[in-house]
């Protein structure tokens, strides 16, 4: 039976990416070698990194002011690496708390400088994006989580500030154009919209670098990774290759602008059904709804298991909400086709006929 995978991460990738990745494991580029056995010092791998970096720059329209590297350690390592590399002990960075991932970023950064939590949506269970706050002009940077994977909220407008923004874009990078020049750094675990688990994409504006006094261990120092073109030590070769395949696919589809249109269609159709269907309720403030992670509740929570079973029966996978927030969540990253969203909508409509 065909599966429709709505998992929040690791998540669905385009079928052609799975096929090309599988082929490369057996015989990469007709070399007679598996991608899993090539040296990270070989020209072949250097070319993979160079093309992936070039595609990231093209897709996000990055100027030469920006460096692009692939690291390991997940977005979670970036919670502390950003502060370690960009914030001195006496300096202050501003953080907006929009849920679990932001909270982890705040906790990890606190070891390296003063962290000022300037806004939070905790008062309403992180069901909205705080907007009426001002960013202290002396803040070293402002940290934002652009899309809150767990709650299903997304920042649709950046706050007014001249302070460089550092954004965790793990779950919405490449899904919409960004105002590049506003960012001092961007990071994203690859397993949602970039590629597969094991690589982390980090984008850094050059003027952010080399401005802290502390001694940074080599493996945690952005400047060292940049100098070695993402191969300071053995990098996650295969996840970087899968990212390259996915970035090529993205280009073939019309790039980020096309993904924005598609995301609006997919999310629009799902939200319209949630709003229309008497069995379901949207969880978050309408103006802050995420186009990547669509969260909803059943109006009668006693029917949760029944809806779960209806999804199973239709081949729909991983629509259960995050264990900390409950309900349901459909993650519809770039690789998710409209047809699968349509299958979920039909299950919701059938469910209403039987239970509404
Ligand atoms: C998934 C996710 C993370 C965690 O990423 P890891 O790569 O597992 O460390 C962090 N932030 C956001 C917004 C996420 O969606």
Tab-separated table of C-alpha atoms and ligand atoms in Angstrom:
chain	number	residue	atom	x	y	z
A	1	UNK	CA	0.000	0.000	0.000
A	2	UNK	CA	1.260	3.474	-0.824
A	3	UNK	CA	2.306	5.355	2.309
A	4	UNK	CA	1.814	9.061	2.855
A	5	UNK	CA	4.475	10.082	5.346
A	6	UNK	CA	3.657	13.224	7.345
A	7	UNK	CA	6.553	12.726	9.779
A	8	UNK	CA	8.015	15.896	11.312
A	9	UNK	CA	11.605	14.702	10.852
A	10	UNK	CA	13.375	12.806	9.528
A	11	UNK	CA	10.819	13.316	6.858
A	12	UNK	CA	9.771	12.513	3.353
A	13	UNK	CA	12.083	13.456	0.494
A	14	UNK	CA	11.153	13.436	-3.198
A	15	UNK	CA	11.052	9.895	-4.609
A	16	UNK	CA	13.736	10.750	-7.178
A	17	UNK	CA	16.088	11.741	-4.343
A	18	UNK	CA	15.554	8.368	-2.661
A	19	UNK	CA	16.235	6.613	-5.959
A	20	UNK	CA	19.369	8.580	-6.785
A	21	UNK	CA	20.675	8.154	-3.245
A	22	UNK	CA	20.070	4.416	-3.409
A	23	UNK	CA	21.872	4.184	-6.748
A	24	UNK	CA	24.853	6.128	-5.372
A	25	UNK	CA	25.205	3.671	-2.515
A	26	UNK	CA	25.718	0.921	-5.099
A	27	UNK	CA	27.627	2.752	-7.802
A	28	UNK	CA	28.200	6.452	-7.401
A	29	UNK	CA	28.425	8.403	-10.688
A	30	UNK	CA	29.473	5.266	-12.600
A	31	UNK	CA	32.720	5.268	-10.642
A	32	UNK	CA	32.417	1.635	-9.634
A	33	UNK	CA	32.533	2.856	-6.034
A	34	UNK	CA	29.844	3.404	-3.440
A	35	UNK	CA	29.337	6.967	-2.190
A	36	UNK	CA	29.864	5.372	1.235
A	37	UNK	CA	33.482	4.460	0.494
A	38	UNK	CA	34.900	7.508	-1.303
A	39	UNK	CA	37.492	9.637	0.451
A	40	UNK	CA	36.324	12.966	1.806
A	41	UNK	CA	39.639	14.305	0.426
A	42	UNK	CA	38.870	13.126	-3.107
A	43	UNK	CA	38.056	15.609	-5.858
A	44	UNK	CA	34.694	13.855	-6.188
A	45	UNK	CA	33.668	14.831	-2.685
A	46	UNK	CA	35.126	18.337	-2.971
A	47	UNK	CA	32.898	18.768	-6.032
A	48	UNK	CA	29.867	17.519	-4.075
A	49	UNK	CA	30.398	20.099	-1.329
A	50	UNK	CA	31.111	22.896	-3.812
A	51	UNK	CA	27.942	22.185	-5.787
A	52	UNK	CA	25.816	21.869	-2.633
A	53	UNK	CA	27.162	25.164	-1.290
A	54	UNK	CA	26.583	26.862	-4.656
A	55	UNK	CA	22.986	25.605	-4.729
A	56	UNK	CA	22.309	26.786	-1.171
A	57	UNK	CA	23.605	30.233	-2.177
A	58	UNK	CA	21.524	30.224	-5.352
A	59	UNK	CA	18.322	29.062	-3.669
A	60	UNK	CA	18.554	31.609	-0.845
A	61	UNK	CA	20.152	34.308	-3.017
A	62	UNK	CA	23.069	34.675	-0.636
A	63	UNK	CA	25.660	37.308	-1.497
A	64	UNK	CA	29.405	36.737	-1.199
A	65	UNK	CA	29.137	38.142	2.328
A	66	UNK	CA	27.908	34.708	3.415
A	67	UNK	CA	29.713	31.438	4.086
A	68	UNK	CA	27.929	28.092	3.838
A	69	UNK	CA	29.126	24.985	5.694
A	70	UNK	CA	27.813	21.521	6.500
A	71	UNK	CA	28.499	20.269	10.015
A	72	UNK	CA	27.388	17.354	12.136
A	73	UNK	CA	25.768	17.506	15.571
A	74	UNK	CA	22.308	18.601	14.443
A	75	UNK	CA	20.565	21.916	14.963
A	76	UNK	CA	20.887	21.167	18.661
A	77	UNK	CA	24.659	21.739	18.538
A	78	UNK	CA	24.024	25.100	16.921
A	79	UNK	CA	22.147	26.221	20.025
A	80	UNK	CA	25.514	26.531	21.787
A	81	UNK	CA	27.872	26.956	18.820
A	82	UNK	CA	26.187	30.178	17.732
A	83	UNK	CA	26.603	31.703	21.204
A	84	UNK	CA	30.119	30.303	21.630
A	85	UNK	CA	31.250	31.815	18.321
A	86	UNK	CA	29.285	35.082	18.343
A	87	UNK	CA	28.718	36.197	21.956
A	88	UNK	CA	31.346	37.332	24.441
A	89	UNK	CA	30.937	36.776	28.189
A	90	UNK	CA	29.934	40.397	28.951
A	91	UNK	CA	27.728	40.829	25.883
A	92	UNK	CA	23.981	40.356	25.657
A	93	UNK	CA	21.970	38.492	23.040
A	94	UNK	CA	18.184	38.771	22.677
A	95	UNK	CA	16.073	35.623	22.331
A	96	UNK	CA	12.393	35.162	21.502
A	97	UNK	CA	10.912	32.108	23.181
A	98	UNK	CA	8.393	30.401	20.904
A	99	UNK	CA	8.568	26.918	22.358
A	100	UNK	CA	10.749	23.924	23.069
A	101	UNK	CA	13.431	24.507	20.436
A	102	UNK	CA	13.815	28.188	21.360
A	103	UNK	CA	13.917	27.270	25.030
A	104	UNK	CA	16.735	24.815	24.371
A	105	UNK	CA	18.627	27.473	22.400
A	106	UNK	CA	18.247	29.888	25.316
A	107	UNK	CA	19.407	27.337	27.864
A	108	UNK	CA	22.494	26.350	25.883
A	109	UNK	CA	23.496	29.927	24.991
A	110	UNK	CA	23.342	31.046	28.616
A	111	UNK	CA	26.705	29.396	29.302
A	112	UNK	CA	28.447	31.912	27.036
A	113	UNK	CA	27.029	35.378	27.760
A	114	UNK	CA	23.989	37.290	28.928
A	115	UNK	CA	20.778	36.054	27.433
A	116	UNK	CA	17.825	38.390	27.449
A	117	UNK	CA	14.516	36.675	26.785
A	118	UNK	CA	12.695	39.638	25.254
A	119	UNK	CA	9.410	37.895	24.410
A	120	UNK	CA	7.633	34.595	24.955
A	121	UNK	CA	4.385	32.962	23.949
A	122	UNK	CA	4.467	30.544	26.863
A	123	UNK	CA	1.422	32.249	28.426
A	124	UNK	CA	-0.784	30.634	25.765
A	125	UNK	CA	1.020	27.350	25.348
A	126	UNK	CA	3.162	28.712	22.477
A	127	UNK	CA	0.108	28.905	20.245
A	128	UNK	CA	1.103	32.244	18.707
A	129	UNK	CA	4.140	34.305	17.686
A	130	UNK	CA	4.901	37.273	19.977
A	131	UNK	CA	4.954	40.525	18.004
A	132	UNK	CA	4.842	43.588	20.247
A	133	UNK	CA	8.375	43.573	21.584
A	134	UNK	CA	11.369	45.726	20.866
A	135	UNK	CA	14.875	44.478	20.365
A	136	UNK	CA	17.515	46.243	22.504
A	137	UNK	CA	19.809	48.105	20.093
A	138	UNK	CA	22.917	46.937	21.963
A	139	UNK	CA	22.064	43.242	21.613
A	140	UNK	CA	24.809	41.313	19.822
A	141	UNK	CA	22.191	39.381	17.911
A	142	UNK	CA	18.522	38.415	17.982
A	143	UNK	CA	17.760	34.698	17.980
A	144	UNK	CA	14.514	33.501	16.390
A	145	UNK	CA	13.050	30.090	15.605
A	146	UNK	CA	11.473	30.770	12.210
A	147	UNK	CA	9.108	27.798	12.329
A	148	UNK	CA	8.010	26.009	15.471
A	149	UNK	CA	7.847	22.418	14.327
A	150	UNK	CA	6.116	21.121	17.444
A	151	UNK	CA	3.364	23.755	17.860
A	152	UNK	CA	2.779	24.625	14.217
A	153	UNK	CA	3.512	28.347	14.375
A	154	UNK	CA	5.710	30.280	11.959
A	155	UNK	CA	7.122	33.791	11.872
A	156	UNK	CA	5.587	35.504	8.854
A	157	UNK	CA	7.121	38.911	9.445
A	158	UNK	CA	10.498	39.722	10.934
A	159	UNK	CA	10.585	42.268	13.778
A	160	UNK	CA	11.908	45.741	13.051
A	161	UNK	CA	15.516	45.890	14.188
A	162	UNK	CA	19.002	46.573	12.904
A	163	UNK	CA	20.426	43.834	15.129
A	164	UNK	CA	21.608	40.830	13.089
A	165	UNK	CA	19.206	37.911	13.318
A	166	UNK	CA	20.305	34.352	13.994
A	167	UNK	CA	17.590	31.949	12.958
A	168	UNK	CA	16.924	28.292	13.561
A	169	UNK	CA	15.280	27.465	10.207
A	170	UNK	CA	15.439	23.703	10.645
A	171	UNK	CA	11.853	23.132	9.614
A	172	UNK	CA	11.171	25.829	7.000
A	173	UNK	CA	14.400	26.615	5.181
A	174	UNK	CA	13.959	26.543	1.368
A	175	UNK	CA	10.176	26.757	1.710
A	176	UNK	CA	9.961	30.510	1.098
A	177	UNK	CA	12.227	33.394	0.097
A	178	UNK	CA	14.004	35.121	2.984
A	179	UNK	CA	15.266	38.653	3.568
A	180	UNK	CA	18.857	37.465	3.483
A	181	UNK	CA	20.550	40.679	4.538
A	182	UNK	CA	18.694	40.658	7.869
A	183	UNK	CA	20.512	37.512	9.009
A	184	UNK	CA	23.864	37.175	10.744
A	185	UNK	CA	23.524	33.397	10.708
A	186	UNK	CA	21.036	30.679	9.796
A	187	UNK	CA	21.157	27.030	10.806
A	188	UNK	CA	19.070	23.978	10.015
A	189	UNK	CA	19.260	20.284	10.779
A	190	UNK	CA	19.167	18.686	7.328
A	191	UNK	CA	16.507	16.073	8.050
A	192	UNK	CA	13.440	18.246	7.357
A	193	UNK	CA	13.813	20.354	4.228
A	194	UNK	CA	17.478	20.036	3.255
A	195	UNK	CA	18.329	16.345	3.032
A	196	UNK	CA	18.656	13.552	5.524
A	197	UNK	CA	19.694	13.223	9.162
A	198	UNK	CA	23.376	13.579	9.961
A	199	UNK	CA	24.236	16.911	8.387
A	200	UNK	CA	23.499	20.415	9.619
A	201	UNK	CA	23.474	23.380	7.287
A	202	UNK	CA	25.032	26.565	8.705
A	203	UNK	CA	25.080	29.923	6.927
A	204	UNK	CA	27.176	32.716	8.408
A	205	UNK	CA	27.690	36.356	7.440
A	206	UNK	CA	31.429	36.918	7.409
A	207	UNK	CA	31.332	40.016	9.612
A	208	UNK	CA	29.965	37.922	12.497
A	209	UNK	CA	33.184	35.923	12.704
A	210	UNK	CA	36.306	36.445	14.797
A	211	UNK	CA	34.734	38.818	17.292
A	212	UNK	CA	34.826	36.863	20.550
A	213	UNK	CA	37.786	36.604	22.902
A	214	UNK	CA	37.303	33.100	24.237
A	215	UNK	CA	39.313	30.138	23.060
A	216	UNK	CA	37.073	27.927	20.907
A	217	UNK	CA	37.877	24.219	20.498
A	218	UNK	CA	38.836	23.531	16.880
A	219	UNK	CA	35.808	21.371	16.052
A	220	UNK	CA	33.420	24.034	17.380
A	221	UNK	CA	35.041	26.968	15.600
A	222	UNK	CA	33.134	28.126	12.506
A	223	UNK	CA	36.226	29.816	11.036
A	224	UNK	CA	38.086	26.486	11.042
A	225	UNK	CA	35.245	24.653	9.276
A	226	UNK	CA	34.942	27.437	6.721
A	227	UNK	CA	38.696	27.376	6.053
A	228	UNK	CA	38.509	23.629	5.348
A	229	UNK	CA	35.370	23.824	3.200
A	230	UNK	CA	33.291	21.566	5.522
A	231	UNK	CA	36.000	18.895	5.663
A	232	UNK	CA	37.920	19.802	8.813
A	233	UNK	CA	37.555	16.192	9.869
A	234	UNK	CA	35.617	13.391	8.147
A	235	UNK	CA	32.289	15.081	7.387
A	236	UNK	CA	28.926	13.306	7.028
A	237	UNK	CA	29.607	12.429	3.392
A	238	UNK	CA	26.351	10.635	2.583
A	239	UNK	CA	23.969	13.127	4.265
A	240	UNK	CA	25.757	15.963	2.455
A	241	UNK	CA	25.332	14.053	-0.814
A	242	UNK	CA	21.621	13.550	-0.145
A	243	UNK	CA	21.358	17.294	0.540
A	244	UNK	CA	22.964	17.930	-2.847
A	245	UNK	CA	20.451	15.626	-4.557
A	246	UNK	CA	17.582	17.378	-2.797
A	247	UNK	CA	18.932	20.846	-3.641
A	248	UNK	CA	19.170	19.783	-7.302
A	249	UNK	CA	15.601	18.530	-7.170
A	250	UNK	CA	14.555	21.848	-5.653
A	251	UNK	CA	16.122	23.672	-8.582
A	252	UNK	CA	14.375	21.403	-11.079
A	253	UNK	CA	11.040	22.307	-9.471
A	254	UNK	CA	11.533	26.058	-9.816
A	255	UNK	CA	13.370	26.684	-6.570
A	256	UNK	CA	12.228	28.409	-3.424
A	257	UNK	CA	9.549	30.607	-5.063
A	258	UNK	CA	7.862	27.471	-6.446
A	259	UNK	CA	7.998	25.838	-2.995
A	260	UNK	CA	6.335	28.911	-1.493
A	261	UNK	CA	3.448	28.601	-3.950
A	262	UNK	CA	3.160	24.853	-3.406
A	263	UNK	CA	3.328	25.212	0.393
A	264	UNK	CA	0.584	27.803	0.304
A	265	UNK	CA	-1.576	25.450	-1.752
A	266	UNK	CA	-0.950	22.407	0.453
A	267	UNK	CA	-1.293	24.223	3.776
A	268	UNK	CA	-4.200	26.303	2.479
A	269	UNK	CA	-6.162	23.196	1.525
A	270	UNK	CA	-5.506	21.499	4.880
A	271	UNK	CA	-6.357	24.544	6.978
A	272	UNK	CA	-9.496	25.113	4.935
A	273	UNK	CA	-10.587	21.556	5.740
A	274	UNK	CA	-9.744	21.928	9.444
A	275	UNK	CA	-11.777	25.142	9.575
A	276	UNK	CA	-14.708	23.686	7.630
A	277	UNK	CA	-14.872	20.239	9.218
A	278	UNK	CA	-16.847	20.036	12.487
A	279	UNK	CA	-14.638	17.209	13.784
A	280	UNK	CA	-11.416	19.262	13.853
A	281	UNK	CA	-10.076	22.416	15.458
A	282	UNK	CA	-6.944	24.358	14.549
A	283	UNK	CA	-4.564	24.746	17.465
A	284	UNK	CA	-2.768	28.027	16.833
A	285	UNK	CA	-3.472	31.697	16.089
A	286	UNK	CA	-4.663	31.906	12.488
A	287	UNK	CA	-2.206	34.648	11.448
A	288	UNK	CA	0.732	32.626	12.821
A	289	UNK	CA	-0.118	29.292	11.241
A	290	UNK	CA	2.816	27.329	9.912
A	291	UNK	CA	2.862	26.311	6.260
A	292	UNK	CA	5.091	23.343	7.170
A	293	UNK	CA	3.596	21.750	10.305
A	294	UNK	CA	-0.192	21.806	10.460
A	295	UNK	CA	-1.396	21.059	13.999
A	296	UNK	CA	-4.988	20.267	14.908
A	297	UNK	CA	-7.164	18.689	17.579
A	298	UNK	CA	-10.274	16.605	17.386
A	299	UNK	CA	-13.281	18.503	18.700
A	300	UNK	CA	-14.107	15.272	20.537
A	301	UNK	CA	-10.775	13.973	21.942
A	302	UNK	CA	-12.448	10.627	22.721
A	303	UNK	CA	-12.242	9.968	18.982
A	304	UNK	CA	-8.453	10.456	18.775
A	305	UNK	CA	-7.708	6.750	18.456
A	306	UNK	CA	-10.489	6.289	15.921
A	307	UNK	CA	-9.077	9.056	13.725
A	308	UNK	CA	-5.607	7.581	14.151
A	309	UNK	CA	-6.946	4.238	12.924
A	310	UNK	CA	-8.648	5.882	9.928
A	311	UNK	CA	-5.322	7.442	8.971
A	312	UNK	CA	-3.522	4.101	9.339
A	313	UNK	CA	-6.074	2.458	7.093
A	314	UNK	CA	-5.417	5.027	4.364
A	315	UNK	CA	-1.631	4.586	4.531
A	316	UNK	CA	-1.163	7.895	6.339
A	317	UNK	CA	1.921	7.741	8.548
A	318	UNK	CA	3.055	9.829	11.528
A	319	UNK	CA	0.245	12.363	11.961
A	320	UNK	CA	0.210	12.057	15.746
A	321	UNK	CA	1.126	15.320	17.472
A	322	UNK	CA	4.381	15.722	19.400
A	323	UNK	CA	4.243	13.773	22.654
A	324	UNK	CA	4.431	17.002	24.679
A	325	UNK	CA	1.491	18.713	22.998
A	326	UNK	CA	-0.802	15.903	21.838
A	327	UNK	CA	-3.408	16.189	19.106
A	328	UNK	CA	-2.366	15.728	15.495
A	329	UNK	CA	0.267	17.220	13.250
A	330	UNK	CA	0.730	16.914	9.521
A	331	UNK	CA	4.220	17.950	8.438
A	332	UNK	CA	4.169	18.944	4.792
A	333	UNK	CA	7.737	19.834	3.901
A	334	UNK	CA	8.892	20.476	0.331
A	335	UNK	CA	9.047	16.776	-0.554
A	336	UNK	CA	5.380	16.177	0.350
A	337	UNK	CA	3.222	16.049	-2.793
A	338	UNK	CA	-0.217	17.665	-3.002
A	339	UNK	CA	-1.744	14.222	-3.695
A	340	UNK	CA	-0.811	13.002	-0.210
A	341	UNK	CA	-2.310	16.098	1.368
A	342	UNK	CA	-5.450	15.353	-0.633
A	343	UNK	CA	-5.566	11.812	0.784
A	344	UNK	CA	-5.466	13.210	4.327
A	345	UNK	CA	-8.226	15.694	3.493
A	346	UNK	CA	-10.403	12.884	2.127
A	347	UNK	CA	-9.886	10.862	5.307
A	348	UNK	CA	-10.966	13.906	7.327
A	349	UNK	CA	-14.080	14.315	5.176
A	350	UNK	CA	-14.998	10.630	5.505
A	351	UNK	CA	-14.409	10.857	9.233
A	352	UNK	CA	-16.853	13.746	9.502
A	353	UNK	CA	-19.539	11.795	7.611
A	354	UNK	CA	-19.261	8.969	10.113
A	355	UNK	CA	-18.660	10.922	13.311
A	356	UNK	CA	-19.696	14.536	12.727
B	1	LIG	C1	14.050	19.288	14.537
B	1	LIG	C2	14.417	20.634	15.067
B	1	LIG	C3	15.557	20.849	15.871
B	1	LIG	C4	16.443	19.716	16.314
B	1	LIG	O1	17.276	19.343	15.299
B	1	LIG	P1	18.401	18.206	15.506
B	1	LIG	O2	19.026	18.189	14.152
B	1	LIG	O3	17.699	16.951	15.895
B	1	LIG	O4	19.345	18.666	16.561
B	1	LIG	C5	15.834	22.134	16.270
B	1	LIG	N1	15.048	23.169	15.924
B	1	LIG	C6	13.938	23.003	15.181
B	1	LIG	C7	13.106	24.182	14.819
B	1	LIG	C8	13.589	21.730	14.740
B	1	LIG	O5	12.477	21.558	13.996
